Tab-separated table of C-alpha atoms in Angstrom:
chain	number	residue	atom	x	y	z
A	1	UNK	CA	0.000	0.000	0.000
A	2	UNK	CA	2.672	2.162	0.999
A	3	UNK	CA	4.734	1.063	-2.335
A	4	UNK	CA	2.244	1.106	-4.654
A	5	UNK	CA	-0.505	3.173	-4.097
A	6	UNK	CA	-1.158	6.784	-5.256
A	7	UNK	CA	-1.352	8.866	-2.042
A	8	UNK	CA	1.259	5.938	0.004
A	9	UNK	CA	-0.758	5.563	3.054
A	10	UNK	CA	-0.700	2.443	5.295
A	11	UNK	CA	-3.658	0.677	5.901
A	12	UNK	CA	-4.656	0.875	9.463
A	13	UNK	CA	-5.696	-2.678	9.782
A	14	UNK	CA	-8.786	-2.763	13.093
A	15	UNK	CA	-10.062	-6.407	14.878
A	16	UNK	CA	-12.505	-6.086	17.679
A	17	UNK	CA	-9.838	-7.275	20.310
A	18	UNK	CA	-11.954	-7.279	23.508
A	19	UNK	CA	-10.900	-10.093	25.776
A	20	UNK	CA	-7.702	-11.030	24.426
A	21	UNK	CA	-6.553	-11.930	21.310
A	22	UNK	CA	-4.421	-15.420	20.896
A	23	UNK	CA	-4.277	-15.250	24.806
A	24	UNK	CA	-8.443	-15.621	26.218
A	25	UNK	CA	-9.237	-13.601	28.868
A	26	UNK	CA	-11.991	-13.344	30.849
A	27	UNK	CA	-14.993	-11.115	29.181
A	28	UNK	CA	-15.155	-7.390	30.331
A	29	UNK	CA	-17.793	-7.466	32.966
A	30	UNK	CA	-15.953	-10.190	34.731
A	31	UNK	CA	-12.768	-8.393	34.454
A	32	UNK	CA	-14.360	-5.736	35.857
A	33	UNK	CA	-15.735	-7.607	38.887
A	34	UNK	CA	-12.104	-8.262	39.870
A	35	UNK	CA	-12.098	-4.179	41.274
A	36	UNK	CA	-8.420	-4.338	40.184
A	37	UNK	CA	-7.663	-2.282	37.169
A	38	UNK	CA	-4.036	-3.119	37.757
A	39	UNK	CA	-4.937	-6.755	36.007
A	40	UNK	CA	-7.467	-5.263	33.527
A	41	UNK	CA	-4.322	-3.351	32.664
A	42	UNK	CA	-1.811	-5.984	32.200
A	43	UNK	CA	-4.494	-8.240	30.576
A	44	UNK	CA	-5.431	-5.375	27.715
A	45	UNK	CA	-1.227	-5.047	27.077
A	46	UNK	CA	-0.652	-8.904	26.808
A	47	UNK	CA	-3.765	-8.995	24.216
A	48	UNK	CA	-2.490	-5.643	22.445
A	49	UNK	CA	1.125	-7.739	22.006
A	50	UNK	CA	-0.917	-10.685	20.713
A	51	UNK	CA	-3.057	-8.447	18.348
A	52	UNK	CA	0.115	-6.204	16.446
A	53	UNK	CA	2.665	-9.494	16.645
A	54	UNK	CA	-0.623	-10.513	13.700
A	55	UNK	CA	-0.921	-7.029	12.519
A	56	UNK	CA	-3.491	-5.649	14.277
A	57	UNK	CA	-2.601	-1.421	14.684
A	58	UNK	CA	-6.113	-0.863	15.942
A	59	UNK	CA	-8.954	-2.285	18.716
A	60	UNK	CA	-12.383	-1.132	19.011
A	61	UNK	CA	-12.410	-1.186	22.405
A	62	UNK	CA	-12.798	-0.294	25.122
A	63	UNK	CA	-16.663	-0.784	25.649
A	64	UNK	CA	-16.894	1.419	28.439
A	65	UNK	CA	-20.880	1.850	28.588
A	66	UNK	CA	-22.705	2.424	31.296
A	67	UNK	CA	-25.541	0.005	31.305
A	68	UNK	CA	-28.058	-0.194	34.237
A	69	UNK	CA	-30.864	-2.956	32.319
A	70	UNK	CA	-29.638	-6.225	32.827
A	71	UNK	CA	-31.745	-6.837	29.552
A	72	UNK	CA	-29.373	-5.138	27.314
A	73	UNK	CA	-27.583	-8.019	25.518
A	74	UNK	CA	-23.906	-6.202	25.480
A	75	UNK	CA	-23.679	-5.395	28.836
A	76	UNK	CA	-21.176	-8.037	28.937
A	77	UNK	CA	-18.872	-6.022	27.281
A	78	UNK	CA	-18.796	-3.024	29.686
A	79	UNK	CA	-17.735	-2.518	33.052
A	80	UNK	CA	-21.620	-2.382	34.634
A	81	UNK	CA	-23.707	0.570	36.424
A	82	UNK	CA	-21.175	2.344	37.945
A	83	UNK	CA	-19.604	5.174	36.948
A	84	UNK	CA	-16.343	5.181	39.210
A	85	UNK	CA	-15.916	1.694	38.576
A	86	UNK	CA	-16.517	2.182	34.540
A	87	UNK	CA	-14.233	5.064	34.900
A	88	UNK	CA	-11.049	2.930	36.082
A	89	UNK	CA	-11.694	-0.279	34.104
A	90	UNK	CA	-11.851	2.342	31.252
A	91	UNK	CA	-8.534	4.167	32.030
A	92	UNK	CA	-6.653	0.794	32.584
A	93	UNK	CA	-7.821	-0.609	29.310
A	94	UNK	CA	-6.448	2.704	27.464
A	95	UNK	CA	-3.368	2.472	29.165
A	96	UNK	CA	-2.738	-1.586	28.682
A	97	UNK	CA	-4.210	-1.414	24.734
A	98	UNK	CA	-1.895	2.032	24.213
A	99	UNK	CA	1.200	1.985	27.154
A	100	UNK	CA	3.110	4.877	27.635
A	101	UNK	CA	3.050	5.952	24.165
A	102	UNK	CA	2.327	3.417	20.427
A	103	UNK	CA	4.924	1.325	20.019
A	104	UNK	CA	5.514	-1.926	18.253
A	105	UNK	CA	3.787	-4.050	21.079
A	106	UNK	CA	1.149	-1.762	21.613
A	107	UNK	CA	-2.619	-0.626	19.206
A	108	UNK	CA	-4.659	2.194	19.093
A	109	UNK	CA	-7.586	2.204	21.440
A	110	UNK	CA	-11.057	3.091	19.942
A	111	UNK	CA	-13.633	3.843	23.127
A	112	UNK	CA	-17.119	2.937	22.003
A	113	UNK	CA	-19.822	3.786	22.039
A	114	UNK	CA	-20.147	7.401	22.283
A	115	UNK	CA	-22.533	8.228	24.429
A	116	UNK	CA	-25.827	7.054	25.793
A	117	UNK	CA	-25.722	3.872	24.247
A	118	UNK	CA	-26.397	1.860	27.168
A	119	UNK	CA	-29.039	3.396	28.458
A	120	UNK	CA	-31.586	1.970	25.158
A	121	UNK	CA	-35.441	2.098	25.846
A	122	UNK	CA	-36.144	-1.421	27.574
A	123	UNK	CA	-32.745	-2.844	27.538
A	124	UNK	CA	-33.265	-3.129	23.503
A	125	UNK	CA	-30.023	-3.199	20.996
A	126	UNK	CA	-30.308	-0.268	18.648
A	127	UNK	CA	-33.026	1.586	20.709
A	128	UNK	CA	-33.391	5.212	21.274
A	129	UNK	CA	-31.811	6.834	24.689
A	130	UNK	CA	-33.585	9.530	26.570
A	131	UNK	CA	-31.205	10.501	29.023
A	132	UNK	CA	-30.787	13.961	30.728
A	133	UNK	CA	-27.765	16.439	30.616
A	134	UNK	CA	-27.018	16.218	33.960
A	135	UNK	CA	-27.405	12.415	34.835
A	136	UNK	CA	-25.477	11.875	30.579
A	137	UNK	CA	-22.108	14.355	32.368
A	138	UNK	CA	-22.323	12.501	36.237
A	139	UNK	CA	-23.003	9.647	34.964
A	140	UNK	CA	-22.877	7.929	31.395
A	141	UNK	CA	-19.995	10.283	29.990
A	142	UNK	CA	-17.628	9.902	33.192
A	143	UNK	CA	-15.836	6.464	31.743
A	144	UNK	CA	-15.770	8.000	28.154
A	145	UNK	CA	-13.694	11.187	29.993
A	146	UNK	CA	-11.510	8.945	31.426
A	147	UNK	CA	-10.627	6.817	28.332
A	148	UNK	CA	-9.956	10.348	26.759
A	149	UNK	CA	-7.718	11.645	29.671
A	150	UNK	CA	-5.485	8.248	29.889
A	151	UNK	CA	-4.898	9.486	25.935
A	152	UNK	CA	-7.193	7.166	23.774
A	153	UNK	CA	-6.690	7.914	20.332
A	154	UNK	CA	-9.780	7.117	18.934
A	155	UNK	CA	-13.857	7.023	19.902
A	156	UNK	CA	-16.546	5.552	18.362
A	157	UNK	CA	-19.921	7.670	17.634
A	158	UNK	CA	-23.278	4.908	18.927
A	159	UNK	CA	-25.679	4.090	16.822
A	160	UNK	CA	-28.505	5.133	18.136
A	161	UNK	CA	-30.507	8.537	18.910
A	162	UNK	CA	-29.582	10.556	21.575
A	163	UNK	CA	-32.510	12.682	22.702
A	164	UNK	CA	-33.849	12.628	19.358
A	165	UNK	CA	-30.510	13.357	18.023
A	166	UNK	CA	-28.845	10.360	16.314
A	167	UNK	CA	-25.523	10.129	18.012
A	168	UNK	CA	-23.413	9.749	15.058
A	169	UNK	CA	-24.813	13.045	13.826
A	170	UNK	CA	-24.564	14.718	17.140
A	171	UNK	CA	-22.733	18.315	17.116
A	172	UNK	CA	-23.303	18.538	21.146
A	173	UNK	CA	-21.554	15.034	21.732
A	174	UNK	CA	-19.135	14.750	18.704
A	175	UNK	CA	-18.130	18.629	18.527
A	176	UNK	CA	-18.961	20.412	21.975
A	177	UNK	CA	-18.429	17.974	24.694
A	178	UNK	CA	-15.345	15.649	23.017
A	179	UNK	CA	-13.623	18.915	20.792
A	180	UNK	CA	-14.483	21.529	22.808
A	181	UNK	CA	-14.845	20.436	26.416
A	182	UNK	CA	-12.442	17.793	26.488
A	183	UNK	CA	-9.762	18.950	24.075
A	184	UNK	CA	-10.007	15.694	22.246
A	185	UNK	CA	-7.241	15.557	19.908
A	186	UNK	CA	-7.388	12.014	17.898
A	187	UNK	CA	-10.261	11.133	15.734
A	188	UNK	CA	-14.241	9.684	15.669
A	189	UNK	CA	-14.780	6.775	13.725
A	190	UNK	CA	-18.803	5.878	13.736
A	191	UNK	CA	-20.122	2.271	14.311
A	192	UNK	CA	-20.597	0.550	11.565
A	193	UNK	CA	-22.745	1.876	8.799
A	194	UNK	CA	-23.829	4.531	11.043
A	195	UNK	CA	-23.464	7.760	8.651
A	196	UNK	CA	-25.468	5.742	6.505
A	197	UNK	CA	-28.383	4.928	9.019
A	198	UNK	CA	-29.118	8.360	9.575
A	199	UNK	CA	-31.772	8.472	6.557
A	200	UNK	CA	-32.865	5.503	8.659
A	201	UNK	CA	-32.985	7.689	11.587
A	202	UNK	CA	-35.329	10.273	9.664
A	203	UNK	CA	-31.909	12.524	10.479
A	204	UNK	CA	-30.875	12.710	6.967
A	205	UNK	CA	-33.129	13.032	3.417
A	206	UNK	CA	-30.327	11.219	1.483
A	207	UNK	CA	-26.796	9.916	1.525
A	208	UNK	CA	-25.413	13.749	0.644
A	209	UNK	CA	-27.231	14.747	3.378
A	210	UNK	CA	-26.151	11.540	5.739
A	211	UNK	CA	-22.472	12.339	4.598
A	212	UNK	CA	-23.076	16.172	5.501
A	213	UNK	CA	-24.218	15.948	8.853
A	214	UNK	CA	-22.412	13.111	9.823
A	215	UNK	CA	-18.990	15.166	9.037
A	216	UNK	CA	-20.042	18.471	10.046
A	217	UNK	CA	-21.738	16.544	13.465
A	218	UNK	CA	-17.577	15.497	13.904
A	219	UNK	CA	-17.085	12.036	12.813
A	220	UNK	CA	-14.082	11.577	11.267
A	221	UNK	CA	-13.893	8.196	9.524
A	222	UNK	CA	-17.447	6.384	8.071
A	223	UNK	CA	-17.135	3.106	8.942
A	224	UNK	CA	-18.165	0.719	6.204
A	225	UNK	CA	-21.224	2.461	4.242
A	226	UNK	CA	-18.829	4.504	2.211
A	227	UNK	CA	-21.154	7.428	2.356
A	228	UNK	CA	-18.278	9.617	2.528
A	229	UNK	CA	-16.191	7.994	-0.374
A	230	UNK	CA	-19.471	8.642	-2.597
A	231	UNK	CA	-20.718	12.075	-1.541
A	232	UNK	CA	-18.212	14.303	0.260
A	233	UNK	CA	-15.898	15.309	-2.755
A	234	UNK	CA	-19.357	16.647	-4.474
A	235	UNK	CA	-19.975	18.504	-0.684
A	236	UNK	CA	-17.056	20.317	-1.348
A	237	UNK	CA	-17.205	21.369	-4.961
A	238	UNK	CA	-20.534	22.249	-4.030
A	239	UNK	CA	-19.568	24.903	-1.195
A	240	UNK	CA	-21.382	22.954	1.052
A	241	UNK	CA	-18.089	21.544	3.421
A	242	UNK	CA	-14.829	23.405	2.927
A	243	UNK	CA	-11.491	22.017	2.089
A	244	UNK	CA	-10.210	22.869	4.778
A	245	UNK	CA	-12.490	21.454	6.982
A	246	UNK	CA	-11.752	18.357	5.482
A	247	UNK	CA	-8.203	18.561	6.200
A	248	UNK	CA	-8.658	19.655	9.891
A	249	UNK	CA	-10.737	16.258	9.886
């Protein structure tokens, strides 16, 4: 790729690495039951030197959402209902996944799924969240503000809506809190076929429009759906997203 392509980039080459790789560790939630983010640590590093020695440069995980309905099926991967708790399991798995600083035994984190996602109608995958400011910043944002202060270099934007708002075309979430508040510095990738789903949402009238709000909303990377790949060059000849907004993203 680097050879023999056009523009020489490297593939960045992402596995969902979540309890070990090679090496099986127990699932998150048991992990987390330990109270010892010391081993969550050391478990996350062994599975990150598993994962590159294979070529894997990227993990989407952590999982660090707070989920409070035992119904919700992936509640396994998460830490549980508390927010302390959620907070250090998610700070230990940056830190094991990332170390000190990238290296050649070490991946990128990617902390998932930003934000709310948990807290679905009824415990149901996909569903909407209605969750209020202040119980979303004391509550279901504190892990995701840990994972970004241990230095996680990526998040991933939820599927679902947020207060009406579908999360991967958030500006309050992707732009205000994470750029703004938190001084974010690495980049959003959304869930997969996300930008896409918000025409599915009732969010967007059309892919243009899906690829539009989903990059002005601060996602950086569309993950699968291609919605960007199709639509965002004709954004930009169109006046509607500047070139240099694209390269600031």
């Amino acid at each position: 790729s680097m050879e023999k392509s056009r523009l020489h980039i490297p593939i960045l080459f992402g596995l969902d690495v979540i309890h070990g790789y090679r090496t099986v560790f127990p699932v998150p939630l048991a992990m987390a039951s330990s109270w010892d983010p010391s081993l969550e640590e050391q478990a996350q590093h062994w599975a990150s030197q598993d994962a590159r020695a294979d070529g894997i440069d990227w993990t989407f995980t952590p999982m660090v959402d707070i989920a409070r309905d035992a119904r919700w099926g992936r509640i396994v991967e998460g830490a549980g209902e508390d927010p302390y708790l959620g907070a250090a399991m998610a700070r230990a798995q940056v830190l094991g996944f990332q170390g000190p600083h990238l290296g050649a035994d070490s991946v990128l984190a990617c902390v998932k799924h930003f934000a709310g996602y948990g807290a679905a109608d009824g415990g149901r995958d996909y569903d909407s969240s209605y969750v209020p400011e202040e119980l979303m910043h004391n509550v279901y944002l504190v892990p995701f503000h840990a994972a970004e202060e241990a230095g996680a270099g990526s998040f991933m934007s939820a599927y679902m809506d947020l207060n009406d708002v579908p999360a991967t075309g958030n500006h309050w979430l992707l732009t205000d809190v994470l750029r703004k508040d938190w001084a974010f510095q690495g980049f959003v990738v959304s869930d997969a076929f996300a930008v896409a789903s918000l025409q599915v949402h009732g969010f967007a009238k059309d892919p243009s429009d899906a690829a539009y709000k989903g990059i002005t909303a601060g996602v950086n990377m569309d993950m699968a759906s291609q919605t960007y790949t199709h639509n965002l060059a004709a954004l930009v000849k169109e006046g509607k997203v500047s070139e240099a907004y694209i390269d600031q993203m």
